[in-house]
Amino acid sequence: MSSPETITAPRSARRLTIARAISEAIGQEMERDPAVLVMGEDIGKLGGVFGTTTGLLEKFGAERVRDTPISETAFIGAAVGLAASGMRPIVELMFVDFFGVCMDAIYNLAAKQSYFSGGQVTCPMVLMTSVGGGYGDAGQHSQTLYATFGHLPGLKVVIPSNAHDAKGLMLAAIRDPNPVIFMYHKALQGMGWLGTVQRSITDAPEGDYVVPLGKAAIVREGSDITLVGLGLSVHHALDAAARLEKQGHSAEVIDLRSIAPLDRETVRASVRKTGRLLVVDDDYMSYGVGAEIIASVCEAGIPLRAAPRRIAHPDIPVPFTPVMEHFVLPDADKVAAAALTILEP
Amino acid sequence: MLKNSSRLHIPEPGCRPGETPDMSHITVPPAGEVRRPAEDVDPAEIRDLAWALIRVLDDGGNPVGDWNPGLSADALEKGLRAMMLTRAYDARMVRVQRQGKTSFYMKSTGEEAVAVAAALALEYGDMCFPTYRQQGLLVARDWPLVDMMNQVYSNSRDRLKGRQMPVFYSSREAGFFSISGNLGTQYSQAVGWAMASAADSDSRIAAAWIGEGATAEGDFHHALTFASVYQAPVVLNIVNNQWAISSFSGIAGGERTTFASRGLGYGIPSLRVDGNDFLAVYAVTRWAANRARSGLGPTVIELFTYRAEGHSTSDDPSKYRPGTEAAVWPLGDPIERLKAHMIGAGLWSEDQHAALERELEEVVRAAGKESESYGTLKEGARIPASTMFDDVYKEMPPHLVEQRKQAGL
């Protein structure tokens, strides 16, 4: 996993991993709202393969923290039904790569429930899942598929880059009346066996707070170039920005935090200032988040001092072996190199 | 009249970490008591076998009853050897995983008979659609360990070219279908393959394996529908090893009925067998394969066994089940049971067994040495990264040629 060059999180007695932040948010909301329940594979006793439900079974019991059969079609479909009955189900589907088996329930049922009931029935569910590679798990366990879900009307798509945002975004997602896909990146999750970018481990208020869905954050201010990232790629962008600074370039880094809704205005405002744009995606290149961001800036007629660029995976499945995976995944080196081609053409 | 008091039932395993393991709820009927119907029996006459437990080896290691396949000494030794080799192979690969020479591994400890006995009961040309825990099929088909290790190491001789996770083997030549990380998909594909074989009047059949946990997937049910409708020549194995990562078989629907009985609703003859009894697994597989080959369609077989180790090197079973649970599993260990049988029959001895163990360890060690000379995940030779753009499509489209160039490859 990538090792960060800087640690910007404030020192604090309380430092949370994203996994801990997610489980804390869910637990607090379950206490506050009896309609909230969790379903998924290995979420009970094990506390989730990626630690998102740690301690919840012991606190809330097996009726509200339900281990399910390995039947994604059934438990995602059931969540749509539960949501229609007024419950607020949070379902975990271990890997986004597995969404294929239950795609109909996601993009035809959950996403269209409100629309095709003429607004009578909503679908307040959260579908949380792990995304991303970098730990040698090959092409059926390493995709992010951000754009695939960002593309579908009716769904909200959230991608935290740190524990503070993860908690606030999760609380917002559970309370949202729409289906929300909550994607946590394995390289940021704080699971010992996966390795974790330390900067994602942050302080977070113990109490209740929300990070609104659809509001990007400027995580580093700068004046020469705008680097746009999401999830893990925010950290690549921050690492690259630190290096660029040594070379006399001031990079602004934007953390999208959600891609549906997408905060186009924050990006546009930044590019109006810097005149240069590099999007750091972590998904297949074609038809991706990078294209959407660049289009959003171009469509607004913002004058650019150099052609905008995007970093993404080539359009091939993520291979297993690290020597190949390295060429596919974005990293700080690639971001810095691409930024320099824009800054010093 | 019943009261209106609906409630949600959440299945819970009998015991959890820290508790004394208890498997007294598992009924183990005596070996030899289940009748062996004629291979052309009408499925309607054997519905009870979906709740029975076909066993051949009794507690003393004696083969009893109609299902005893009466294997030759050579066949028994071949089976024992393949099971022991599979176990020795697993042991080494976990060790090298801990040394960082590969990133991931999955053992089949305790379940070796499931794959090995089936492989020996099938014909070599029959097509296998396994899960990630049937490495014993390749071992029993004498597929080179070096080739398997090359895949696990993702080295310069890896036939999957560095692209797939360790243990996700694929060998067209050995009749071993590509393994998918998404569970249950192989069932539908096996039925499709079998349908093609039937349409060509080919004598080859298909065999598929699925875990009891994955029978909850739609693919399992879709495949059974097709197998039944088209009477596809396929053996549909359900490996009930009691655990799907941390979920016990009750979560998969095992509390009310057996997994074998799933087949009955589709009109498919369904048998339940002691999966740790090499002779029983062999006999039942042969029975089902003969039916399939003679145009009598599919059979469902539940192999009742126990996952003696963790799901993979990525999980810690002590978090969700008592550490000593494996010790109280009532159906024993498949290698120990076959060994006891062979010794009892005067075909084998403790000395021979110990010698074979040493020999196989050496076989695995030598294979490991050779494979490591072609590289490991950690170091040494590898497939060139530039090849990762190949095979996405049959012919590389221009945009990938361009992207490969951009990647500097």
PDB file of C-alpha atoms in Angstrom, chain A residues 83-327:
ATOM      1  CA  ALA A  83     -37.062   0.425   3.167  1.00  0.00           C
ATOM      2  CA  ALA A  84     -40.487   0.581   1.543  1.00  0.00           C
ATOM      3  CA  SER A  85     -42.023  -0.481   4.853  1.00  0.00           C
ATOM      4  CA  GLY A  86     -40.421   2.429   6.678  1.00  0.00           C
ATOM      5  CA  MET A  87     -37.282   0.751   7.963  1.00  0.00           C
ATOM      6  CA  ARG A  88     -33.832   2.171   7.285  1.00  0.00           C
ATOM      7  CA  PRO A  89     -31.744  -0.822   6.297  1.00  0.00           C
ATOM      8  CA  ILE A  90     -27.990  -0.642   5.971  1.00  0.00           C
ATOM      9  CA  VAL A  91     -26.762  -3.552   3.905  1.00  0.00           C
ATOM     10  CA  GLU A  92     -23.183  -4.541   3.405  1.00  0.00           C
ATOM     11  CA  LEU A  93     -22.135  -6.295   0.252  1.00  0.00           C
ATOM     12  CA  MET A  94     -18.528  -7.185   0.924  1.00  0.00           C
ATOM     13  CA  PHE A  95     -16.993  -6.247  -2.458  1.00  0.00           C
ATOM     14  CA  VAL A  96     -18.381  -3.916  -5.117  1.00  0.00           C
ATOM     15  CA  ASP A  97     -17.185  -6.546  -7.583  1.00  0.00           C
ATOM     16  CA  PHE A  98     -20.021  -8.778  -6.372  1.00  0.00           C
ATOM     17  CA  PHE A  99     -22.774  -6.279  -7.228  1.00  0.00           C
ATOM     18  CA  GLY A 100     -23.265  -7.984 -10.569  1.00  0.00           C
ATOM     19  CA  VAL A 101     -25.391 -10.741  -9.104  1.00  0.00           C
ATOM     20  CA  CYS A 102     -27.907  -8.320  -7.615  1.00  0.00           C
ATOM     21  CA  MET A 103     -27.658  -5.428 -10.024  1.00  0.00           C
ATOM     22  CA  ASP A 104     -31.339  -5.468 -10.860  1.00  0.00           C
ATOM     23  CA  ALA A 105     -32.296  -4.805  -7.253  1.00  0.00           C
ATOM     24  CA  ILE A 106     -29.847  -1.897  -7.209  1.00  0.00           C
ATOM     25  CA  TYR A 107     -30.373  -0.060 -10.470  1.00  0.00           C
ATOM     26  CA  ASN A 108     -33.903  -1.047 -11.395  1.00  0.00           C
ATOM     27  CA  LEU A 109     -35.570  -1.394  -7.986  1.00  0.00           C
ATOM     28  CA  ALA A 110     -33.808   0.693  -5.329  1.00  0.00           C
ATOM     29  CA  ALA A 111     -32.863   3.464  -7.731  1.00  0.00           C
ATOM     30  CA  LYS A 112     -36.323   3.728  -9.289  1.00  0.00           C
ATOM     31  CA  GLN A 113     -38.599   2.994  -6.345  1.00  0.00           C
ATOM     32  CA  SER A 114     -39.440   6.622  -5.717  1.00  0.00           C
ATOM     33  CA  TYR A 115     -39.765   7.534  -9.396  1.00  0.00           C
ATOM     34  CA  PHE A 116     -42.048   4.703 -10.420  1.00  0.00           C
ATOM     35  CA  SER A 117     -44.292   4.992  -7.408  1.00  0.00           C
ATOM     36  CA  GLY A 118     -44.916   8.616  -8.320  1.00  0.00           C
ATOM     37  CA  GLY A 119     -43.039   9.589  -5.181  1.00  0.00           C
ATOM     38  CA  GLN A 120     -45.320   7.569  -2.880  1.00  0.00           C
ATOM     39  CA  VAL A 121     -42.634   5.128  -1.770  1.00  0.00           C
ATOM     40  CA  THR A 122     -39.041   6.034  -1.015  1.00  0.00           C
ATOM     41  CA  CYS A 123     -36.027   3.806  -0.596  1.00  0.00           C
ATOM     42  CA  PRO A 124     -33.981   5.062   2.365  1.00  0.00           C
ATOM     43  CA  MET A 125     -31.301   2.392   2.332  1.00  0.00           C
ATOM     44  CA  VAL A 126     -27.528   2.467   2.553  1.00  0.00           C
ATOM     45  CA  LEU A 127     -25.587  -0.082   0.572  1.00  0.00           C
ATOM     46  CA  MET A 128     -22.029  -0.127   1.855  1.00  0.00           C
ATOM     47  CA  THR A 129     -19.211  -1.918   0.131  1.00  0.00           C
ATOM     48  CA  SER A 130     -15.453  -2.123  -0.117  1.00  0.00           C
ATOM     49  CA  VAL A 131     -13.699  -0.907  -3.234  1.00  0.00           C
ATOM     50  CA  GLY A 132     -10.217  -0.743  -4.661  1.00  0.00           C
ATOM     51  CA  GLY A 133      -7.066  -2.768  -5.113  1.00  0.00           C
ATOM     52  CA  GLY A 134      -3.429  -2.447  -4.245  1.00  0.00           C
ATOM     53  CA  TYR A 135      -3.209  -5.509  -2.041  1.00  0.00           C
ATOM     54  CA  GLY A 136      -3.059  -8.219  -4.690  1.00  0.00           C
ATOM     55  CA  ASP A 137      -6.605  -9.442  -4.981  1.00  0.00           C
ATOM     56  CA  ALA A 138      -7.024  -9.319  -8.763  1.00  0.00           C
ATOM     57  CA  GLY A 139      -9.826  -8.193 -11.012  1.00  0.00           C
ATOM     58  CA  GLN A 140     -12.828  -9.647  -9.222  1.00  0.00           C
ATOM     59  CA  HIS A 141     -11.942  -8.047  -5.878  1.00  0.00           C
ATOM     60  CA  SER A 142     -10.140  -4.819  -6.789  1.00  0.00           C
ATOM     61  CA  GLN A 143     -12.475  -2.665  -8.816  1.00  0.00           C
ATOM     62  CA  THR A 144     -13.961   0.596  -7.608  1.00  0.00           C
ATOM     63  CA  LEU A 145     -16.687   0.956 -10.261  1.00  0.00           C
ATOM     64  CA  TYR A 146     -17.331   4.493  -9.042  1.00  0.00           C
ATOM     65  CA  ALA A 147     -18.559   5.715 -12.391  1.00  0.00           C
ATOM     66  CA  THR A 148     -20.781   2.691 -12.960  1.00  0.00           C
ATOM     67  CA  PHE A 149     -22.895   3.722  -9.989  1.00  0.00           C
ATOM     68  CA  GLY A 150     -22.463   7.462 -10.375  1.00  0.00           C
ATOM     69  CA  HIS A 151     -24.045   7.025 -13.805  1.00  0.00           C
ATOM     70  CA  LEU A 152     -27.367   5.688 -12.539  1.00  0.00           C
ATOM     71  CA  PRO A 153     -30.239   8.101 -11.793  1.00  0.00           C
ATOM     72  CA  GLY A 154     -31.790   7.685  -8.361  1.00  0.00           C
ATOM     73  CA  LEU A 155     -28.647   6.583  -6.548  1.00  0.00           C
ATOM     74  CA  LYS A 156     -26.357   8.671  -4.376  1.00  0.00           C
ATOM     75  CA  VAL A 157     -22.717   7.617  -4.259  1.00  0.00           C
ATOM     76  CA  VAL A 158     -20.437   8.481  -1.356  1.00  0.00           C
ATOM     77  CA  ILE A 159     -16.684   7.857  -1.056  1.00  0.00           C
ATOM     78  CA  PRO A 160     -14.901   8.985   2.144  1.00  0.00           C
ATOM     79  CA  SER A 161     -11.165   9.631   2.281  1.00  0.00           C
ATOM     80  CA  ASN A 162     -10.801   9.828   6.064  1.00  0.00           C
ATOM     81  CA  ALA A 163     -12.472   8.797   9.303  1.00  0.00           C
ATOM     82  CA  HIS A 164     -13.933  12.196  10.125  1.00  0.00           C
ATOM     83  CA  ASP A 165     -15.778  12.361   6.836  1.00  0.00           C
ATOM     84  CA  ALA A 166     -16.696   8.669   6.964  1.00  0.00           C
ATOM     85  CA  LYS A 167     -18.658   9.120  10.176  1.00  0.00           C
ATOM     86  CA  GLY A 168     -20.415  12.297   9.090  1.00  0.00           C
ATOM     87  CA  LEU A 169     -21.161  10.959   5.625  1.00  0.00           C
ATOM     88  CA  MET A 170     -22.522   7.703   7.041  1.00  0.00           C
ATOM     89  CA  LEU A 171     -24.863   9.556   9.406  1.00  0.00           C
ATOM     90  CA  ALA A 172     -26.028  11.690   6.487  1.00  0.00           C
ATOM     91  CA  ALA A 173     -26.427   8.621   4.274  1.00  0.00           C
ATOM     92  CA  ILE A 174     -28.589   6.748   6.795  1.00  0.00           C
ATOM     93  CA  ARG A 175     -30.869   9.758   7.223  1.00  0.00           C
ATOM     94  CA  ASP A 176     -31.118  10.402   3.493  1.00  0.00           C
ATOM     95  CA  PRO A 177     -34.473   9.392   1.985  1.00  0.00           C
ATOM     96  CA  ASN A 178     -32.743   7.977  -1.113  1.00  0.00           C
ATOM     97  CA  PRO A 179     -30.650   4.866  -1.692  1.00  0.00           C
ATOM     98  CA  VAL A 180     -27.008   5.671  -1.003  1.00  0.00           C
ATOM     99  CA  ILE A 181     -24.051   3.569  -2.123  1.00  0.00           C
ATOM    100  CA  PHE A 182     -21.344   4.062   0.488  1.00  0.00           C
ATOM    101  CA  MET A 183     -17.982   2.986  -0.903  1.00  0.00           C
ATOM    102  CA  TYR A 184     -15.019   2.597   1.433  1.00  0.00           C
ATOM    103  CA  HIS A 185     -11.584   2.015  -0.008  1.00  0.00           C
ATOM    104  CA  LYS A 186      -9.702  -0.974   1.374  1.00  0.00           C
ATOM    105  CA  ALA A 187      -6.416   0.951   1.482  1.00  0.00           C
ATOM    106  CA  LEU A 188      -7.984   3.441   3.909  1.00  0.00           C
ATOM    107  CA  GLN A 189      -9.999   1.087   6.031  1.00  0.00           C
ATOM    108  CA  GLY A 190      -7.645   0.528   8.928  1.00  0.00           C
ATOM    109  CA  MET A 191      -7.681  -3.265   8.787  1.00  0.00           C
ATOM    110  CA  GLY A 192      -4.313  -4.584   9.914  1.00  0.00           C
ATOM    111  CA  TRP A 193      -4.092  -7.199   7.181  1.00  0.00           C
ATOM    112  CA  LEU A 194      -4.619  -4.654   4.435  1.00  0.00           C
ATOM    113  CA  GLY A 195      -2.293  -1.857   5.447  1.00  0.00           C
ATOM    114  CA  THR A 196      -3.664   1.655   5.722  1.00  0.00           C
ATOM    115  CA  VAL A 197      -2.751   5.143   4.632  1.00  0.00           C
ATOM    116  CA  GLN A 198      -2.142   6.773   8.017  1.00  0.00           C
ATOM    117  CA  ARG A 199      -3.636  10.086   6.970  1.00  0.00           C
ATOM    118  CA  SER A 200      -7.066   8.446   6.725  1.00  0.00           C
ATOM    119  CA  ILE A 201      -6.961   7.776  10.471  1.00  0.00           C
ATOM    120  CA  THR A 202      -8.241  10.990  11.996  1.00  0.00           C
ATOM    121  CA  ASP A 203      -9.983  12.551  14.908  1.00  0.00           C
ATOM    122  CA  ALA A 204     -13.764  12.696  14.754  1.00  0.00           C
ATOM    123  CA  PRO A 205     -16.294  14.160  17.146  1.00  0.00           C
ATOM    124  CA  GLU A 206     -17.793  11.602  19.485  1.00  0.00           C
ATOM    125  CA  GLY A 207     -21.218  13.110  19.103  1.00  0.00           C
ATOM    126  CA  ASP A 208     -23.645  13.502  16.272  1.00  0.00           C
ATOM    127  CA  TYR A 209     -22.680  15.427  13.127  1.00  0.00           C
ATOM    128  CA  VAL A 210     -23.270  15.095   9.442  1.00  0.00           C
ATOM    129  CA  VAL A 211     -21.089  15.764   6.441  1.00  0.00           C
ATOM    130  CA  PRO A 212     -23.614  16.729   3.782  1.00  0.00           C
ATOM    131  CA  LEU A 213     -23.818  14.535   0.696  1.00  0.00           C
ATOM    132  CA  GLY A 214     -22.749  16.361  -2.449  1.00  0.00           C
ATOM    133  CA  LYS A 215     -20.358  18.839  -0.875  1.00  0.00           C
ATOM    134  CA  ALA A 216     -16.706  18.539  -1.870  1.00  0.00           C
ATOM    135  CA  ALA A 217     -13.913  19.656   0.452  1.00  0.00           C
ATOM    136  CA  ILE A 218     -10.827  21.661  -0.366  1.00  0.00           C
ATOM    137  CA  VAL A 219      -8.287  19.657   1.606  1.00  0.00           C
ATOM    138  CA  ARG A 220      -5.294  21.719   0.528  1.00  0.00           C
ATOM    139  CA  GLU A 221      -5.325  25.222  -0.841  1.00  0.00           C
ATOM    140  CA  GLY A 222      -3.168  26.209  -3.761  1.00  0.00           C
ATOM    141  CA  SER A 223      -3.009  28.531  -6.715  1.00  0.00           C
ATOM    142  CA  ASP A 224      -1.263  26.866  -9.680  1.00  0.00           C
ATOM    143  CA  ILE A 225      -3.193  23.670 -10.363  1.00  0.00           C
ATOM    144  CA  THR A 226      -6.329  21.910  -9.143  1.00  0.00           C
ATOM    145  CA  LEU A 227      -5.957  18.224  -8.290  1.00  0.00           C
ATOM    146  CA  VAL A 228      -9.322  16.481  -7.890  1.00  0.00           C
ATOM    147  CA  GLY A 229      -9.502  13.128  -6.116  1.00  0.00           C
ATOM    148  CA  LEU A 230     -11.864  10.827  -4.293  1.00  0.00           C
ATOM    149  CA  GLY A 231     -11.263   8.168  -1.651  1.00  0.00           C
ATOM    150  CA  LEU A 232      -7.693   6.890  -1.875  1.00  0.00           C
ATOM    151  CA  SER A 233      -6.766   9.133  -4.770  1.00  0.00           C
ATOM    152  CA  VAL A 234      -7.156  12.194  -2.526  1.00  0.00           C
ATOM    153  CA  HIS A 235      -4.125  10.914  -0.647  1.00  0.00           C
ATOM    154  CA  HIS A 236      -2.147  10.407  -3.841  1.00  0.00           C
ATOM    155  CA  ALA A 237      -3.027  13.974  -4.759  1.00  0.00           C
ATOM    156  CA  LEU A 238      -1.959  15.302  -1.342  1.00  0.00           C
ATOM    157  CA  ASP A 239       1.338  13.412  -1.520  1.00  0.00           C
ATOM    158  CA  ALA A 240       1.932  14.757  -5.007  1.00  0.00           C
ATOM    159  CA  ALA A 241       1.034  18.287  -3.896  1.00  0.00           C
ATOM    160  CA  ALA A 242       3.673  18.141  -1.173  1.00  0.00           C
ATOM    161  CA  ARG A 243       6.282  17.167  -3.753  1.00  0.00           C
ATOM    162  CA  LEU A 244       5.145  19.798  -6.220  1.00  0.00           C
ATOM    163  CA  GLU A 245       5.506  22.415  -3.528  1.00  0.00           C
ATOM    164  CA  LYS A 246       9.201  21.562  -3.258  1.00  0.00           C
ATOM    165  CA  GLN A 247       9.435  22.250  -6.961  1.00  0.00           C
ATOM    166  CA  GLY A 248       7.792  25.616  -6.546  1.00  0.00           C
ATOM    167  CA  HIS A 249       4.248  24.712  -7.574  1.00  0.00           C
ATOM    168  CA  SER A 250       1.209  25.362  -5.452  1.00  0.00           C
ATOM    169  CA  ALA A 251      -1.436  22.670  -5.891  1.00  0.00           C
ATOM    170  CA  GLU A 252      -4.983  22.845  -4.614  1.00  0.00           C
ATOM    171  CA  VAL A 253      -6.482  19.456  -3.716  1.00  0.00           C
ATOM    172  CA  ILE A 254     -10.205  18.772  -3.780  1.00  0.00           C
ATOM    173  CA  ASP A 255     -11.791  15.755  -2.136  1.00  0.00           C
ATOM    174  CA  LEU A 256     -15.067  15.109  -3.977  1.00  0.00           C
ATOM    175  CA  ARG A 257     -16.483  13.003  -1.080  1.00  0.00           C
ATOM    176  CA  SER A 258     -19.476  12.105  -3.231  1.00  0.00           C
ATOM    177  CA  ILE A 259     -19.896  11.767  -6.978  1.00  0.00           C
ATOM    178  CA  ALA A 260     -23.685  11.708  -6.962  1.00  0.00           C
ATOM    179  CA  PRO A 261     -24.520  14.396  -6.228  1.00  0.00           C
ATOM    180  CA  LEU A 262     -21.328  15.882  -7.653  1.00  0.00           C
ATOM    181  CA  ASP A 263     -20.133  19.245  -6.361  1.00  0.00           C
ATOM    182  CA  ARG A 264     -19.223  20.757  -9.703  1.00  0.00           C
ATOM    183  CA  GLU A 265     -19.193  24.302  -8.359  1.00  0.00           C
ATOM    184  CA  THR A 266     -16.351  23.734  -5.917  1.00  0.00           C
ATOM    185  CA  VAL A 267     -14.256  22.254  -8.720  1.00  0.00           C
ATOM    186  CA  ARG A 268     -15.132  25.057 -11.132  1.00  0.00           C
ATOM    187  CA  ALA A 269     -14.333  27.744  -8.578  1.00  0.00           C
ATOM    188  CA  SER A 270     -10.948  26.187  -7.958  1.00  0.00           C
ATOM    189  CA  VAL A 271     -10.108  25.858 -11.648  1.00  0.00           C
ATOM    190  CA  ARG A 272     -11.185  29.466 -12.257  1.00  0.00           C
ATOM    191  CA  LYS A 273      -8.465  30.339  -9.766  1.00  0.00           C
ATOM    192  CA  THR A 274      -5.717  27.935 -10.893  1.00  0.00           C
ATOM    193  CA  GLY A 275      -6.461  27.573 -14.611  1.00  0.00           C
ATOM    194  CA  ARG A 276      -5.150  24.015 -14.551  1.00  0.00           C
ATOM    195  CA  LEU A 277      -6.888  20.731 -13.854  1.00  0.00           C
ATOM    196  CA  LEU A 278      -5.794  17.159 -13.176  1.00  0.00           C
ATOM    197  CA  VAL A 279      -8.345  14.578 -12.057  1.00  0.00           C
ATOM    198  CA  VAL A 280      -7.030  11.582 -10.138  1.00  0.00           C
ATOM    199  CA  ASP A 281      -9.539   8.788 -10.552  1.00  0.00           C
ATOM    200  CA  ASP A 282      -9.179   5.198  -9.353  1.00  0.00           C
ATOM    201  CA  ASP A 283     -11.458   3.497 -11.849  1.00  0.00           C
ATOM    202  CA  TYR A 284     -11.355   2.471 -15.501  1.00  0.00           C
ATOM    203  CA  MET A 285     -10.426   5.426 -17.705  1.00  0.00           C
ATOM    204  CA  SER A 286     -13.222   5.467 -20.247  1.00  0.00           C
ATOM    205  CA  TYR A 287     -16.534   7.117 -19.329  1.00  0.00           C
ATOM    206  CA  GLY A 288     -15.259   7.798 -15.821  1.00  0.00           C
ATOM    207  CA  VAL A 289     -15.281  10.422 -13.091  1.00  0.00           C
ATOM    208  CA  GLY A 290     -12.305  12.125 -14.741  1.00  0.00           C
ATOM    209  CA  ALA A 291     -14.250  12.675 -17.933  1.00  0.00           C
ATOM    210  CA  GLU A 292     -17.232  14.004 -16.005  1.00  0.00           C
ATOM    211  CA  ILE A 293     -15.153  16.507 -14.040  1.00  0.00           C
ATOM    212  CA  ILE A 294     -13.290  17.739 -17.097  1.00  0.00           C
ATOM    213  CA  ALA A 295     -16.565  18.088 -19.005  1.00  0.00           C
ATOM    214  CA  SER A 296     -18.080  20.039 -16.110  1.00  0.00           C
ATOM    215  CA  VAL A 297     -15.227  22.534 -16.225  1.00  0.00           C
ATOM    216  CA  CYS A 298     -15.149  22.802 -20.016  1.00  0.00           C
ATOM    217  CA  GLU A 299     -18.907  23.203 -20.269  1.00  0.00           C
ATOM    218  CA  ALA A 300     -18.704  26.152 -17.890  1.00  0.00           C
ATOM    219  CA  GLY A 301     -16.368  27.878 -20.343  1.00  0.00           C
ATOM    220  CA  ILE A 302     -13.612  28.305 -17.790  1.00  0.00           C
ATOM    221  CA  PRO A 303     -10.412  29.407 -19.492  1.00  0.00           C
ATOM    222  CA  LEU A 304      -7.580  26.903 -18.996  1.00  0.00           C
ATOM    223  CA  ARG A 305      -3.863  27.612 -19.184  1.00  0.00           C
ATOM    224  CA  ALA A 306      -3.135  24.052 -20.312  1.00  0.00           C
ATOM    225  CA  ALA A 307      -5.167  21.075 -21.490  1.00  0.00           C
ATOM    226  CA  PRO A 308      -6.796  19.270 -18.577  1.00  0.00           C
ATOM    227  CA  ARG A 309      -5.699  15.711 -17.806  1.00  0.00           C
ATOM    228  CA  ARG A 310      -6.997  12.662 -15.985  1.00  0.00           C
ATOM    229  CA  ILE A 311      -5.265   9.747 -14.349  1.00  0.00           C
ATOM    230  CA  ALA A 312      -7.178   6.486 -14.180  1.00  0.00           C
ATOM    231  CA  HIS A 313      -6.745   2.769 -14.706  1.00  0.00           C
ATOM    232  CA  PRO A 314      -6.163   1.677 -18.263  1.00  0.00           C
ATOM    233  CA  ASP A 315      -9.246  -0.084 -19.612  1.00  0.00           C
ATOM    234  CA  ILE A 316      -8.184  -3.564 -18.537  1.00  0.00           C
ATOM    235  CA  PRO A 317      -9.142  -5.729 -15.560  1.00  0.00           C
ATOM    236  CA  VAL A 318      -6.938  -5.185 -12.490  1.00  0.00           C
ATOM    237  CA  PRO A 319      -4.251  -7.880 -12.664  1.00  0.00           C
ATOM    238  CA  PHE A 320      -3.102  -9.744  -9.574  1.00  0.00           C
ATOM    239  CA  THR A 321       0.637  -9.523  -9.428  1.00  0.00           C
ATOM    240  CA  PRO A 322       2.038  -6.321  -7.868  1.00  0.00           C
ATOM    241  CA  VAL A 323       4.453  -5.695 -10.717  1.00  0.00           C
ATOM    242  CA  MET A 324       1.473  -5.377 -13.045  1.00  0.00           C
ATOM    243  CA  GLU A 325      -1.004  -3.888 -10.592  1.00  0.00           C
ATOM    244  CA  HIS A 326       1.472  -1.064 -10.016  1.00  0.00           C
ATOM    245  CA  PHE A 327       1.090   0.027 -13.634  1.00  0.00           C
TER     246      PHE A 327
END
